[in-house]
mmCIF file with all atom_site columns, C-alpha atoms in Angstrom:
data_model
loop_
_atom_site.group_PDB
_atom_site.id
_atom_site.type_symbol
_atom_site.label_atom_id
_atom_site.label_alt_id
_atom_site.label_comp_id
_atom_site.label_asym_id
_atom_site.label_entity_id
_atom_site.label_seq_id
_atom_site.pdbx_PDB_ins_code
_atom_site.Cartn_x
_atom_site.Cartn_y
_atom_site.Cartn_z
_atom_site.occupancy
_atom_site.B_iso_or_equiv
_atom_site.pdbx_formal_charge
_atom_site.auth_seq_id
_atom_site.auth_comp_id
_atom_site.auth_asym_id
_atom_site.auth_atom_id
_atom_site.pdbx_PDB_model_num
ATOM 1   C CA . UNK A 1 1   ? 5.861   -37.385 47.194 1.00 0.00 ? 292 UNK A CA 1
ATOM 2   C CA . UNK A 1 2   ? 2.620   -35.389 47.348 1.00 0.00 ? 293 UNK A CA 1
ATOM 3   C CA . UNK A 1 3   ? 2.767   -32.277 49.507 1.00 0.00 ? 294 UNK A CA 1
ATOM 4   C CA . UNK A 1 4   ? 0.173   -29.903 50.879 1.00 0.00 ? 295 UNK A CA 1
ATOM 5   C CA . UNK A 1 5   ? 1.160   -26.342 50.066 1.00 0.00 ? 296 UNK A CA 1
ATOM 6   C CA . UNK A 1 6   ? -0.702  -23.184 51.030 1.00 0.00 ? 297 UNK A CA 1
ATOM 7   C CA . UNK A 1 7   ? 0.053   -20.135 48.896 1.00 0.00 ? 298 UNK A CA 1
ATOM 8   C CA . UNK A 1 8   ? -1.130  -16.804 50.306 1.00 0.00 ? 299 UNK A CA 1
ATOM 9   C CA . UNK A 1 9   ? -1.614  -14.232 47.546 1.00 0.00 ? 300 UNK A CA 1
ATOM 10  C CA . UNK A 1 10  ? -2.250  -16.359 44.461 1.00 0.00 ? 301 UNK A CA 1
ATOM 11  C CA . UNK A 1 11  ? -4.853  -14.558 42.385 1.00 0.00 ? 302 UNK A CA 1
ATOM 12  C CA . UNK A 1 12  ? -2.364  -13.624 39.652 1.00 0.00 ? 303 UNK A CA 1
ATOM 13  C CA . UNK A 1 13  ? 1.297   -13.388 38.718 1.00 0.00 ? 304 UNK A CA 1
ATOM 14  C CA . UNK A 1 14  ? 3.871   -15.489 40.548 1.00 0.00 ? 305 UNK A CA 1
ATOM 15  C CA . UNK A 1 15  ? 1.445   -16.736 43.192 1.00 0.00 ? 306 UNK A CA 1
ATOM 16  C CA . UNK A 1 16  ? -1.039  -17.995 40.603 1.00 0.00 ? 307 UNK A CA 1
ATOM 17  C CA . UNK A 1 17  ? 1.696   -19.666 38.579 1.00 0.00 ? 308 UNK A CA 1
ATOM 18  C CA . UNK A 1 18  ? 3.128   -21.386 41.658 1.00 0.00 ? 309 UNK A CA 1
ATOM 19  C CA . UNK A 1 19  ? -0.356  -22.689 42.417 1.00 0.00 ? 310 UNK A CA 1
ATOM 20  C CA . UNK A 1 20  ? -0.769  -23.909 38.838 1.00 0.00 ? 311 UNK A CA 1
ATOM 21  C CA . UNK A 1 21  ? 2.595   -25.676 38.750 1.00 0.00 ? 312 UNK A CA 1
ATOM 22  C CA . UNK A 1 22  ? 2.193   -27.236 42.185 1.00 0.00 ? 313 UNK A CA 1
ATOM 23  C CA . UNK A 1 23  ? -1.262  -28.500 41.253 1.00 0.00 ? 314 UNK A CA 1
ATOM 24  C CA . UNK A 1 24  ? 0.083   -29.897 37.972 1.00 0.00 ? 315 UNK A CA 1
ATOM 25  C CA . UNK A 1 25  ? 2.797   -31.882 39.736 1.00 0.00 ? 316 UNK A CA 1
ATOM 26  C CA . UNK A 1 26  ? 0.262   -33.498 42.039 1.00 0.00 ? 317 UNK A CA 1
ATOM 27  C CA . UNK A 1 27  ? 0.426   -31.439 45.216 1.00 0.00 ? 318 UNK A CA 1
ATOM 28  C CA . UNK A 1 28  ? -2.626  -30.578 47.247 1.00 0.00 ? 319 UNK A CA 1
ATOM 29  C CA . UNK A 1 29  ? -2.776  -26.818 46.771 1.00 0.00 ? 320 UNK A CA 1
ATOM 30  C CA . UNK A 1 30  ? -4.603  -24.374 49.019 1.00 0.00 ? 321 UNK A CA 1
ATOM 31  C CA . UNK A 1 31  ? -4.472  -20.780 47.832 1.00 0.00 ? 322 UNK A CA 1
ATOM 32  C CA . UNK A 1 32  ? -5.856  -17.414 48.860 1.00 0.00 ? 323 UNK A CA 1
ATOM 33  C CA . UNK A 1 33  ? -7.155  -14.388 47.004 1.00 0.00 ? 324 UNK A CA 1
ATOM 34  C CA . UNK A 1 34  ? -8.924  -11.301 48.236 1.00 0.00 ? 325 UNK A CA 1
ATOM 35  C CA . UNK A 1 35  ? -11.404 -11.100 45.351 1.00 0.00 ? 326 UNK A CA 1
ATOM 36  C CA . UNK A 1 36  ? -14.105 -13.542 44.286 1.00 0.00 ? 327 UNK A CA 1
ATOM 37  C CA . UNK A 1 37  ? -12.753 -13.372 40.730 1.00 0.00 ? 328 UNK A CA 1
ATOM 38  C CA . UNK A 1 38  ? -9.308  -14.379 41.953 1.00 0.00 ? 329 UNK A CA 1
ATOM 39  C CA . UNK A 1 39  ? -10.710 -17.304 43.887 1.00 0.00 ? 330 UNK A CA 1
ATOM 40  C CA . UNK A 1 40  ? -12.758 -18.366 40.847 1.00 0.00 ? 331 UNK A CA 1
ATOM 41  C CA . UNK A 1 41  ? -9.593  -18.474 38.710 1.00 0.00 ? 332 UNK A CA 1
ATOM 42  C CA . UNK A 1 42  ? -7.899  -20.651 41.312 1.00 0.00 ? 333 UNK A CA 1
ATOM 43  C CA . UNK A 1 43  ? -10.876 -22.993 41.609 1.00 0.00 ? 334 UNK A CA 1
ATOM 44  C CA . UNK A 1 44  ? -10.801 -23.409 37.822 1.00 0.00 ? 335 UNK A CA 1
ATOM 45  C CA . UNK A 1 45  ? -7.349  -24.961 38.290 1.00 0.00 ? 336 UNK A CA 1
ATOM 46  C CA . UNK A 1 46  ? -8.773  -27.442 40.781 1.00 0.00 ? 337 UNK A CA 1
ATOM 47  C CA . UNK A 1 47  ? -7.200  -25.546 43.666 1.00 0.00 ? 338 UNK A CA 1
ATOM 48  C CA . UNK A 1 48  ? -8.846  -25.119 47.064 1.00 0.00 ? 339 UNK A CA 1
ATOM 49  C CA . UNK A 1 49  ? -9.351  -21.346 47.345 1.00 0.00 ? 340 UNK A CA 1
ATOM 50  C CA . UNK A 1 50  ? -10.061 -19.190 50.403 1.00 0.00 ? 341 UNK A CA 1
ATOM 51  C CA . UNK A 1 51  ? -10.408 -15.461 51.060 1.00 0.00 ? 342 UNK A CA 1
ATOM 52  C CA . UNK A 1 52  ? -7.622  -13.682 52.927 1.00 0.00 ? 343 UNK A CA 1
ATOM 53  C CA . UNK A 1 53  ? -6.747  -10.090 53.751 1.00 0.00 ? 344 UNK A CA 1
ATOM 54  C CA . UNK A 1 54  ? -3.187  -10.672 54.886 1.00 0.00 ? 345 UNK A CA 1
ATOM 55  C CA . UNK A 1 55  ? -2.952  -7.588  57.101 1.00 0.00 ? 346 UNK A CA 1
ATOM 56  C CA . UNK A 1 56  ? -6.165  -8.476  58.965 1.00 0.00 ? 347 UNK A CA 1
ATOM 57  C CA . UNK A 1 57  ? -5.474  -10.748 61.945 1.00 0.00 ? 348 UNK A CA 1
ATOM 58  C CA . UNK A 1 58  ? -9.082  -11.944 62.078 1.00 0.00 ? 349 UNK A CA 1
ATOM 59  C CA . UNK A 1 59  ? -8.895  -12.952 58.411 1.00 0.00 ? 350 UNK A CA 1
ATOM 60  C CA . UNK A 1 60  ? -5.717  -14.962 59.053 1.00 0.00 ? 351 UNK A CA 1
ATOM 61  C CA . UNK A 1 61  ? -7.358  -16.716 61.986 1.00 0.00 ? 352 UNK A CA 1
ATOM 62  C CA . UNK A 1 62  ? -10.444 -17.482 59.882 1.00 0.00 ? 353 UNK A CA 1
ATOM 63  C CA . UNK A 1 63  ? -8.228  -19.037 57.214 1.00 0.00 ? 354 UNK A CA 1
ATOM 64  C CA . UNK A 1 64  ? -6.557  -21.220 59.839 1.00 0.00 ? 355 UNK A CA 1
ATOM 65  C CA . UNK A 1 65  ? -9.963  -22.405 61.016 1.00 0.00 ? 356 UNK A CA 1
ATOM 66  C CA . UNK A 1 66  ? -11.051 -23.198 57.451 1.00 0.00 ? 357 UNK A CA 1
ATOM 67  C CA . UNK A 1 67  ? -7.943  -25.193 56.511 1.00 0.00 ? 358 UNK A CA 1
ATOM 68  C CA . UNK A 1 68  ? -8.035  -28.913 57.252 1.00 0.00 ? 359 UNK A CA 1
ATOM 69  C CA . UNK A 1 69  ? -5.053  -31.137 57.867 1.00 0.00 ? 360 UNK A CA 1
ATOM 70  C CA . UNK A 1 70  ? -1.337  -30.401 58.179 1.00 0.00 ? 361 UNK A CA 1
ATOM 71  C CA . UNK A 1 71  ? 0.667   -28.155 55.860 1.00 0.00 ? 362 UNK A CA 1
ATOM 72  C CA . UNK A 1 72  ? 4.008   -29.127 54.372 1.00 0.00 ? 363 UNK A CA 1
ATOM 73  C CA . UNK A 1 73  ? 4.746   -25.641 53.071 1.00 0.00 ? 364 UNK A CA 1
ATOM 74  C CA . UNK A 1 74  ? 3.295   -22.215 53.843 1.00 0.00 ? 365 UNK A CA 1
ATOM 75  C CA . UNK A 1 75  ? 4.180   -19.708 51.133 1.00 0.00 ? 366 UNK A CA 1
ATOM 76  C CA . UNK A 1 76  ? 3.547   -16.037 51.900 1.00 0.00 ? 367 UNK A CA 1
ATOM 77  C CA . UNK A 1 77  ? 3.460   -14.261 48.547 1.00 0.00 ? 368 UNK A CA 1
ATOM 78  C CA . UNK A 1 78  ? 0.985   -11.450 49.256 1.00 0.00 ? 369 UNK A CA 1
ATOM 79  C CA . UNK A 1 79  ? 2.513   -8.000  48.987 1.00 0.00 ? 370 UNK A CA 1
ATOM 80  C CA . UNK A 1 80  ? 2.118   -4.445  47.763 1.00 0.00 ? 371 UNK A CA 1
ATOM 81  C CA . UNK A 1 81  ? 4.498   -1.932  46.124 1.00 0.00 ? 372 UNK A CA 1
ATOM 82  C CA . UNK A 1 82  ? 3.766   1.750   46.718 1.00 0.00 ? 373 UNK A CA 1
ATOM 83  C CA . UNK A 1 83  ? 5.882   4.913   46.707 1.00 0.00 ? 374 UNK A CA 1
ATOM 84  C CA . UNK A 1 84  ? 8.020   4.210   43.643 1.00 0.00 ? 375 UNK A CA 1
ATOM 85  C CA . UNK A 1 85  ? 10.820  6.725   43.205 1.00 0.00 ? 376 UNK A CA 1
ATOM 86  C CA . UNK A 1 86  ? 12.916  8.824   45.563 1.00 0.00 ? 377 UNK A CA 1
ATOM 87  C CA . UNK A 1 87  ? 12.306  10.881  48.657 1.00 0.00 ? 378 UNK A CA 1
ATOM 88  C CA . UNK A 1 88  ? 9.861   13.161  46.822 1.00 0.00 ? 379 UNK A CA 1
ATOM 89  C CA . UNK A 1 89  ? 7.842   10.308  45.319 1.00 0.00 ? 380 UNK A CA 1
ATOM 90  C CA . UNK A 1 90  ? 4.103   10.587  45.384 1.00 0.00 ? 381 UNK A CA 1
ATOM 91  C CA . UNK A 1 91  ? 2.147   8.021   47.383 1.00 0.00 ? 382 UNK A CA 1
ATOM 92  C CA . UNK A 1 92  ? 4.790   7.796   50.090 1.00 0.00 ? 383 UNK A CA 1
ATOM 93  C CA . UNK A 1 93  ? 3.006   9.524   52.957 1.00 0.00 ? 384 UNK A CA 1
ATOM 94  C CA . UNK A 1 94  ? 2.025   8.086   56.315 1.00 0.00 ? 385 UNK A CA 1
ATOM 95  C CA . UNK A 1 95  ? -1.001  6.177   55.010 1.00 0.00 ? 386 UNK A CA 1
ATOM 96  C CA . UNK A 1 96  ? 1.083   4.517   52.300 1.00 0.00 ? 387 UNK A CA 1
ATOM 97  C CA . UNK A 1 97  ? 3.769   3.557   54.828 1.00 0.00 ? 388 UNK A CA 1
ATOM 98  C CA . UNK A 1 98  ? 1.143   2.030   57.109 1.00 0.00 ? 389 UNK A CA 1
ATOM 99  C CA . UNK A 1 99  ? -0.390  0.040   54.246 1.00 0.00 ? 390 UNK A CA 1
ATOM 100 C CA . UNK A 1 100 ? 2.933   -1.297  52.956 1.00 0.00 ? 391 UNK A CA 1
ATOM 101 C CA . UNK A 1 101 ? 4.355   -2.196  56.366 1.00 0.00 ? 392 UNK A CA 1
ATOM 102 C CA . UNK A 1 102 ? 1.152   -3.882  57.510 1.00 0.00 ? 393 UNK A CA 1
ATOM 103 C CA . UNK A 1 103 ? 0.821   -5.857  54.274 1.00 0.00 ? 394 UNK A CA 1
ATOM 104 C CA . UNK A 1 104 ? 4.454   -6.783  53.647 1.00 0.00 ? 395 UNK A CA 1
ATOM 105 C CA . UNK A 1 105 ? 5.760   -7.160  57.207 1.00 0.00 ? 396 UNK A CA 1
ATOM 106 C CA . UNK A 1 106 ? 3.002   -7.621  59.769 1.00 0.00 ? 397 UNK A CA 1
ATOM 107 C CA . UNK A 1 107 ? 0.915   -9.700  57.360 1.00 0.00 ? 398 UNK A CA 1
ATOM 108 C CA . UNK A 1 108 ? 3.448   -12.535 56.936 1.00 0.00 ? 399 UNK A CA 1
ATOM 109 C CA . UNK A 1 109 ? 4.055   -12.613 60.698 1.00 0.00 ? 400 UNK A CA 1
ATOM 110 C CA . UNK A 1 110 ? 0.359   -12.724 61.560 1.00 0.00 ? 401 UNK A CA 1
ATOM 111 C CA . UNK A 1 111 ? -0.287  -15.412 58.955 1.00 0.00 ? 402 UNK A CA 1
ATOM 112 C CA . UNK A 1 112 ? 2.618   -17.573 60.110 1.00 0.00 ? 403 UNK A CA 1
ATOM 113 C CA . UNK A 1 113 ? 1.385   -17.284 63.697 1.00 0.00 ? 404 UNK A CA 1
ATOM 114 C CA . UNK A 1 114 ? -2.202  -18.116 62.757 1.00 0.00 ? 405 UNK A CA 1
ATOM 115 C CA . UNK A 1 115 ? -1.201  -21.206 60.759 1.00 0.00 ? 406 UNK A CA 1
ATOM 116 C CA . UNK A 1 116 ? 1.545   -22.445 63.054 1.00 0.00 ? 407 UNK A CA 1
ATOM 117 C CA . UNK A 1 117 ? -0.622  -25.235 64.424 1.00 0.00 ? 408 UNK A CA 1
ATOM 118 C CA . UNK A 1 118 ? -0.954  -26.675 60.897 1.00 0.00 ? 409 UNK A CA 1
ATOM 119 C CA . UNK A 1 119 ? 2.827   -26.916 60.480 1.00 0.00 ? 410 UNK A CA 1
ATOM 120 C CA . UNK A 1 120 ? 3.344   -29.483 63.217 1.00 0.00 ? 411 UNK A CA 1
ATOM 121 C CA . UNK A 1 121 ? 6.670   -30.154 64.892 1.00 0.00 ? 412 UNK A CA 1
ATOM 122 C CA . UNK A 1 122 ? 9.502   -32.631 64.957 1.00 0.00 ? 413 UNK A CA 1
ATOM 123 C CA . UNK A 1 123 ? 10.479  -34.771 61.996 1.00 0.00 ? 414 UNK A CA 1
ATOM 124 C CA . UNK A 1 124 ? 7.175   -34.166 60.184 1.00 0.00 ? 415 UNK A CA 1
ATOM 125 C CA . UNK A 1 125 ? 7.151   -30.385 60.605 1.00 0.00 ? 416 UNK A CA 1
ATOM 126 C CA . UNK A 1 126 ? 6.342   -28.115 57.687 1.00 0.00 ? 417 UNK A CA 1
ATOM 127 C CA . UNK A 1 127 ? 8.221   -25.143 56.248 1.00 0.00 ? 418 UNK A CA 1
ATOM 128 C CA . UNK A 1 128 ? 7.579   -21.417 55.827 1.00 0.00 ? 419 UNK A CA 1
ATOM 129 C CA . UNK A 1 129 ? 8.673   -19.607 52.664 1.00 0.00 ? 420 UNK A CA 1
ATOM 130 C CA . UNK A 1 130 ? 8.377   -15.820 52.624 1.00 0.00 ? 421 UNK A CA 1
ATOM 131 C CA . UNK A 1 131 ? 8.642   -13.926 49.346 1.00 0.00 ? 422 UNK A CA 1
ATOM 132 C CA . UNK A 1 132 ? 11.083  -11.087 49.855 1.00 0.00 ? 423 UNK A CA 1
ATOM 133 C CA . UNK A 1 133 ? 13.143  -9.227  47.236 1.00 0.00 ? 424 UNK A CA 1
ATOM 134 C CA . UNK A 1 134 ? 16.723  -8.377  46.371 1.00 0.00 ? 425 UNK A CA 1
ATOM 135 C CA . UNK A 1 135 ? 15.537  -4.845  47.176 1.00 0.00 ? 426 UNK A CA 1
ATOM 136 C CA . UNK A 1 136 ? 15.721  -5.883  50.845 1.00 0.00 ? 427 UNK A CA 1
ATOM 137 C CA . UNK A 1 137 ? 19.518  -5.986  50.660 1.00 0.00 ? 428 UNK A CA 1
ATOM 138 C CA . UNK A 1 138 ? 21.231  -3.153  52.540 1.00 0.00 ? 429 UNK A CA 1
ATOM 139 C CA . UNK A 1 139 ? 24.455  -4.223  50.809 1.00 0.00 ? 430 UNK A CA 1
ATOM 140 C CA . UNK A 1 140 ? 22.907  -3.292  47.462 1.00 0.00 ? 431 UNK A CA 1
ATOM 141 C CA . UNK A 1 141 ? 20.961  -0.161  48.450 1.00 0.00 ? 432 UNK A CA 1
ATOM 142 C CA . UNK A 1 142 ? 20.934  2.382   45.585 1.00 0.00 ? 433 UNK A CA 1
ATOM 143 C CA . UNK A 1 143 ? 18.352  4.780   47.071 1.00 0.00 ? 434 UNK A CA 1
ATOM 144 C CA . UNK A 1 144 ? 14.677  5.138   46.184 1.00 0.00 ? 435 UNK A CA 1
ATOM 145 C CA . UNK A 1 145 ? 11.779  2.752   46.623 1.00 0.00 ? 436 UNK A CA 1
ATOM 146 C CA . UNK A 1 146 ? 11.886  3.439   50.336 1.00 0.00 ? 437 UNK A CA 1
ATOM 147 C CA . UNK A 1 147 ? 8.579   1.857   51.348 1.00 0.00 ? 438 UNK A CA 1
ATOM 148 C CA . UNK A 1 148 ? 9.050   -1.397  49.469 1.00 0.00 ? 439 UNK A CA 1
ATOM 149 C CA . UNK A 1 149 ? 12.761  -1.738  50.242 1.00 0.00 ? 440 UNK A CA 1
ATOM 150 C CA . UNK A 1 150 ? 12.188  -1.107  53.938 1.00 0.00 ? 441 UNK A CA 1
ATOM 151 C CA . UNK A 1 151 ? 9.289   -3.540  54.129 1.00 0.00 ? 442 UNK A CA 1
ATOM 152 C CA . UNK A 1 152 ? 11.187  -6.320  52.374 1.00 0.00 ? 443 UNK A CA 1
ATOM 153 C CA . UNK A 1 153 ? 14.237  -5.770  54.591 1.00 0.00 ? 444 UNK A CA 1
ATOM 154 C CA . UNK A 1 154 ? 11.964  -5.965  57.626 1.00 0.00 ? 445 UNK A CA 1
ATOM 155 C CA . UNK A 1 155 ? 10.162  -9.131  56.523 1.00 0.00 ? 446 UNK A CA 1
ATOM 156 C CA . UNK A 1 156 ? 13.505  -10.793 55.754 1.00 0.00 ? 447 UNK A CA 1
ATOM 157 C CA . UNK A 1 157 ? 14.486  -9.989  59.336 1.00 0.00 ? 448 UNK A CA 1
ATOM 158 C CA . UNK A 1 158 ? 11.173  -11.462 60.513 1.00 0.00 ? 449 UNK A CA 1
ATOM 159 C CA . UNK A 1 159 ? 11.983  -14.642 58.562 1.00 0.00 ? 450 UNK A CA 1
ATOM 160 C CA . UNK A 1 160 ? 15.471  -14.853 60.112 1.00 0.00 ? 451 UNK A CA 1
ATOM 161 C CA . UNK A 1 161 ? 14.012  -14.566 63.585 1.00 0.00 ? 452 UNK A CA 1
ATOM 162 C CA . UNK A 1 162 ? 11.262  -17.072 62.867 1.00 0.00 ? 453 UNK A CA 1
ATOM 163 C CA . UNK A 1 163 ? 13.946  -19.458 61.621 1.00 0.00 ? 454 UNK A CA 1
ATOM 164 C CA . UNK A 1 164 ? 15.781  -19.165 64.928 1.00 0.00 ? 455 UNK A CA 1
ATOM 165 C CA . UNK A 1 165 ? 12.686  -19.490 67.121 1.00 0.00 ? 456 UNK A CA 1
ATOM 166 C CA . UNK A 1 166 ? 11.026  -22.311 65.187 1.00 0.00 ? 457 UNK A CA 1
ATOM 167 C CA . UNK A 1 167 ? 14.116  -24.422 64.538 1.00 0.00 ? 458 UNK A CA 1
ATOM 168 C CA . UNK A 1 168 ? 13.674  -26.394 67.802 1.00 0.00 ? 459 UNK A CA 1
ATOM 169 C CA . UNK A 1 169 ? 10.173  -27.307 66.593 1.00 0.00 ? 460 UNK A CA 1
ATOM 170 C CA . UNK A 1 170 ? 11.581  -28.650 63.326 1.00 0.00 ? 461 UNK A CA 1
ATOM 171 C CA . UNK A 1 171 ? 10.112  -25.834 61.198 1.00 0.00 ? 462 UNK A CA 1
ATOM 172 C CA . UNK A 1 172 ? 12.483  -24.391 58.565 1.00 0.00 ? 463 UNK A CA 1
ATOM 173 C CA . UNK A 1 173 ? 11.991  -20.821 57.314 1.00 0.00 ? 464 UNK A CA 1
ATOM 174 C CA . UNK A 1 174 ? 13.448  -19.104 54.264 1.00 0.00 ? 465 UNK A CA 1
ATOM 175 C CA . UNK A 1 175 ? 13.227  -15.774 52.399 1.00 0.00 ? 466 UNK A CA 1
ATOM 176 C CA . UNK A 1 176 ? 13.216  -15.703 48.609 1.00 0.00 ? 467 UNK A CA 1
ATOM 177 C CA . UNK A 1 177 ? 13.730  -13.213 45.811 1.00 0.00 ? 468 UNK A CA 1
ATOM 178 C CA . UNK A 1 178 ? 11.583  -14.284 42.844 1.00 0.00 ? 469 UNK A CA 1
ATOM 179 C CA . UNK A 1 179 ? 13.769  -12.472 40.324 1.00 0.00 ? 470 UNK A CA 1
ATOM 180 C CA . UNK A 1 180 ? 12.769  -9.508  38.201 1.00 0.00 ? 471 UNK A CA 1
ATOM 181 C CA . UNK A 1 181 ? 9.674   -11.085 36.694 1.00 0.00 ? 472 UNK A CA 1
ATOM 182 C CA . UNK A 1 182 ? 7.403   -10.031 33.847 1.00 0.00 ? 473 UNK A CA 1
ATOM 183 C CA . UNK A 1 183 ? 4.262   -9.388  35.906 1.00 0.00 ? 474 UNK A CA 1
ATOM 184 C CA . UNK A 1 184 ? 2.049   -6.368  36.551 1.00 0.00 ? 475 UNK A CA 1
ATOM 185 C CA . UNK A 1 185 ? 4.501   -5.334  39.284 1.00 0.00 ? 476 UNK A CA 1
ATOM 186 C CA . UNK A 1 186 ? 7.716   -6.170  37.408 1.00 0.00 ? 477 UNK A CA 1
ATOM 187 C CA . UNK A 1 187 ? 6.646   -4.782  34.050 1.00 0.00 ? 478 UNK A CA 1
ATOM 188 C CA . UNK A 1 188 ? 7.032   -6.103  30.518 1.00 0.00 ? 479 UNK A CA 1
ATOM 189 C CA . UNK A 1 189 ? 10.776  -5.325  30.389 1.00 0.00 ? 480 UNK A CA 1
ATOM 190 C CA . UNK A 1 190 ? 11.687  -7.606  33.301 1.00 0.00 ? 481 UNK A CA 1
ATOM 191 C CA . UNK A 1 191 ? 14.308  -10.336 33.001 1.00 0.00 ? 482 UNK A CA 1
ATOM 192 C CA . UNK A 1 192 ? 12.428  -13.609 33.388 1.00 0.00 ? 483 UNK A CA 1
ATOM 193 C CA . UNK A 1 193 ? 9.050   -15.170 32.783 1.00 0.00 ? 484 UNK A CA 1
ATOM 194 C CA . UNK A 1 194 ? 6.597   -15.918 35.545 1.00 0.00 ? 485 UNK A CA 1
ATOM 195 C CA . UNK A 1 195 ? 6.869   -19.614 34.667 1.00 0.00 ? 486 UNK A CA 1
ATOM 196 C CA . UNK A 1 196 ? 10.657  -19.643 35.244 1.00 0.00 ? 487 UNK A CA 1
ATOM 197 C CA . UNK A 1 197 ? 10.362  -17.783 38.524 1.00 0.00 ? 488 UNK A CA 1
ATOM 198 C CA . UNK A 1 198 ? 7.593   -20.013 39.877 1.00 0.00 ? 489 UNK A CA 1
ATOM 199 C CA . UNK A 1 199 ? 9.407   -23.195 38.898 1.00 0.00 ? 490 UNK A CA 1
ATOM 200 C CA . UNK A 1 200 ? 12.624  -22.022 40.524 1.00 0.00 ? 491 UNK A CA 1
ATOM 201 C CA . UNK A 1 201 ? 10.877  -20.945 43.702 1.00 0.00 ? 492 UNK A CA 1
ATOM 202 C CA . UNK A 1 202 ? 9.084   -24.262 44.124 1.00 0.00 ? 493 UNK A CA 1
ATOM 203 C CA . UNK A 1 203 ? 12.422  -26.031 43.731 1.00 0.00 ? 494 UNK A CA 1
ATOM 204 C CA . UNK A 1 204 ? 13.971  -23.805 46.415 1.00 0.00 ? 495 UNK A CA 1
ATOM 205 C CA . UNK A 1 205 ? 11.080  -24.520 48.794 1.00 0.00 ? 496 UNK A CA 1
ATOM 206 C CA . UNK A 1 206 ? 11.590  -28.248 48.208 1.00 0.00 ? 497 UNK A CA 1
ATOM 207 C CA . UNK A 1 207 ? 15.275  -27.838 49.098 1.00 0.00 ? 498 UNK A CA 1
ATOM 208 C CA . UNK A 1 208 ? 14.643  -25.830 52.283 1.00 0.00 ? 499 UNK A CA 1
ATOM 209 C CA . UNK A 1 209 ? 15.577  -27.789 55.412 1.00 0.00 ? 500 UNK A CA 1
ATOM 210 C CA . UNK A 1 210 ? 16.741  -27.260 58.982 1.00 0.00 ? 501 UNK A CA 1
ATOM 211 C CA . UNK A 1 211 ? 20.291  -27.264 57.599 1.00 0.00 ? 502 UNK A CA 1
ATOM 212 C CA . UNK A 1 212 ? 19.486  -24.206 55.458 1.00 0.00 ? 503 UNK A CA 1
ATOM 213 C CA . UNK A 1 213 ? 16.871  -22.507 57.640 1.00 0.00 ? 504 UNK A CA 1
ATOM 214 C CA . UNK A 1 214 ? 17.232  -18.723 57.690 1.00 0.00 ? 505 UNK A CA 1
ATOM 215 C CA . UNK A 1 215 ? 18.410  -18.668 54.069 1.00 0.00 ? 506 UNK A CA 1
ATOM 216 C CA . UNK A 1 216 ? 17.914  -15.556 51.902 1.00 0.00 ? 507 UNK A CA 1
ATOM 217 C CA . UNK A 1 217 ? 18.308  -16.522 48.261 1.00 0.00 ? 508 UNK A CA 1
ATOM 218 C CA . UNK A 1 218 ? 16.827  -16.054 44.810 1.00 0.00 ? 509 UNK A CA 1
ATOM 219 C CA . UNK A 1 219 ? 14.725  -18.370 42.675 1.00 0.00 ? 510 UNK A CA 1
ATOM 220 C CA . UNK A 1 220 ? 17.905  -19.963 41.267 1.00 0.00 ? 511 UNK A CA 1
ATOM 221 C CA . UNK A 1 221 ? 19.448  -20.648 44.684 1.00 0.00 ? 512 UNK A CA 1
ATOM 222 C CA . UNK A 1 222 ? 21.908  -17.737 44.693 1.00 0.00 ? 513 UNK A CA 1
ATOM 223 C CA . UNK A 1 223 ? 22.565  -16.277 48.144 1.00 0.00 ? 514 UNK A CA 1
ATOM 224 C CA . UNK A 1 224 ? 21.632  -12.601 48.555 1.00 0.00 ? 515 UNK A CA 1
ATOM 225 C CA . UNK A 1 225 ? 23.725  -10.428 50.906 1.00 0.00 ? 516 UNK A CA 1
ATOM 226 C CA . UNK A 1 226 ? 21.504  -8.926  53.568 1.00 0.00 ? 517 UNK A CA 1
#
């Protein structure tokens, strides 16, 4: 059955590949990219492309106004990784913290709120899928990567709370770890290809329901301790 899926943060990597695969299977795909080049790459796939700065509330509201029709799935993939390393890592000052927390935590919340009217309610309600990371897990905290780990833990908490609040409206919400993927962020030595990650994630979004709302799992459906 054809779905309408909006993927926020799709100019490259996992987001782009999810857009490509969803388009190939016949879904109506709406995708966002900050740059004109990114939007041009998406349009070349036949995807409807819009600008979005995820941490800008006005930009999220403008996207909502530009989108037509209901959404079956909202995928929030946009994110940033700064402050790699330990407590003495460079690029982990106050400005970096503000950027990472606004992009990775506030951004998904603001976008979900802006697009809520497109997700409907009741038996025909849509779903929200937020890309998190295994690095959000307090149960597996090894130290280091403080900005990214903290932001992904926080956005997973946001997803859990959205799941609770939106359940009565019929909207299911899940958090997903894409795996360690060979992208610009993951590096060439990562475990899996972008194609495998994107395929697995789309399958998990298809499986998300009110029975599983609030789930935190990876691209293969394995539960992640939070």
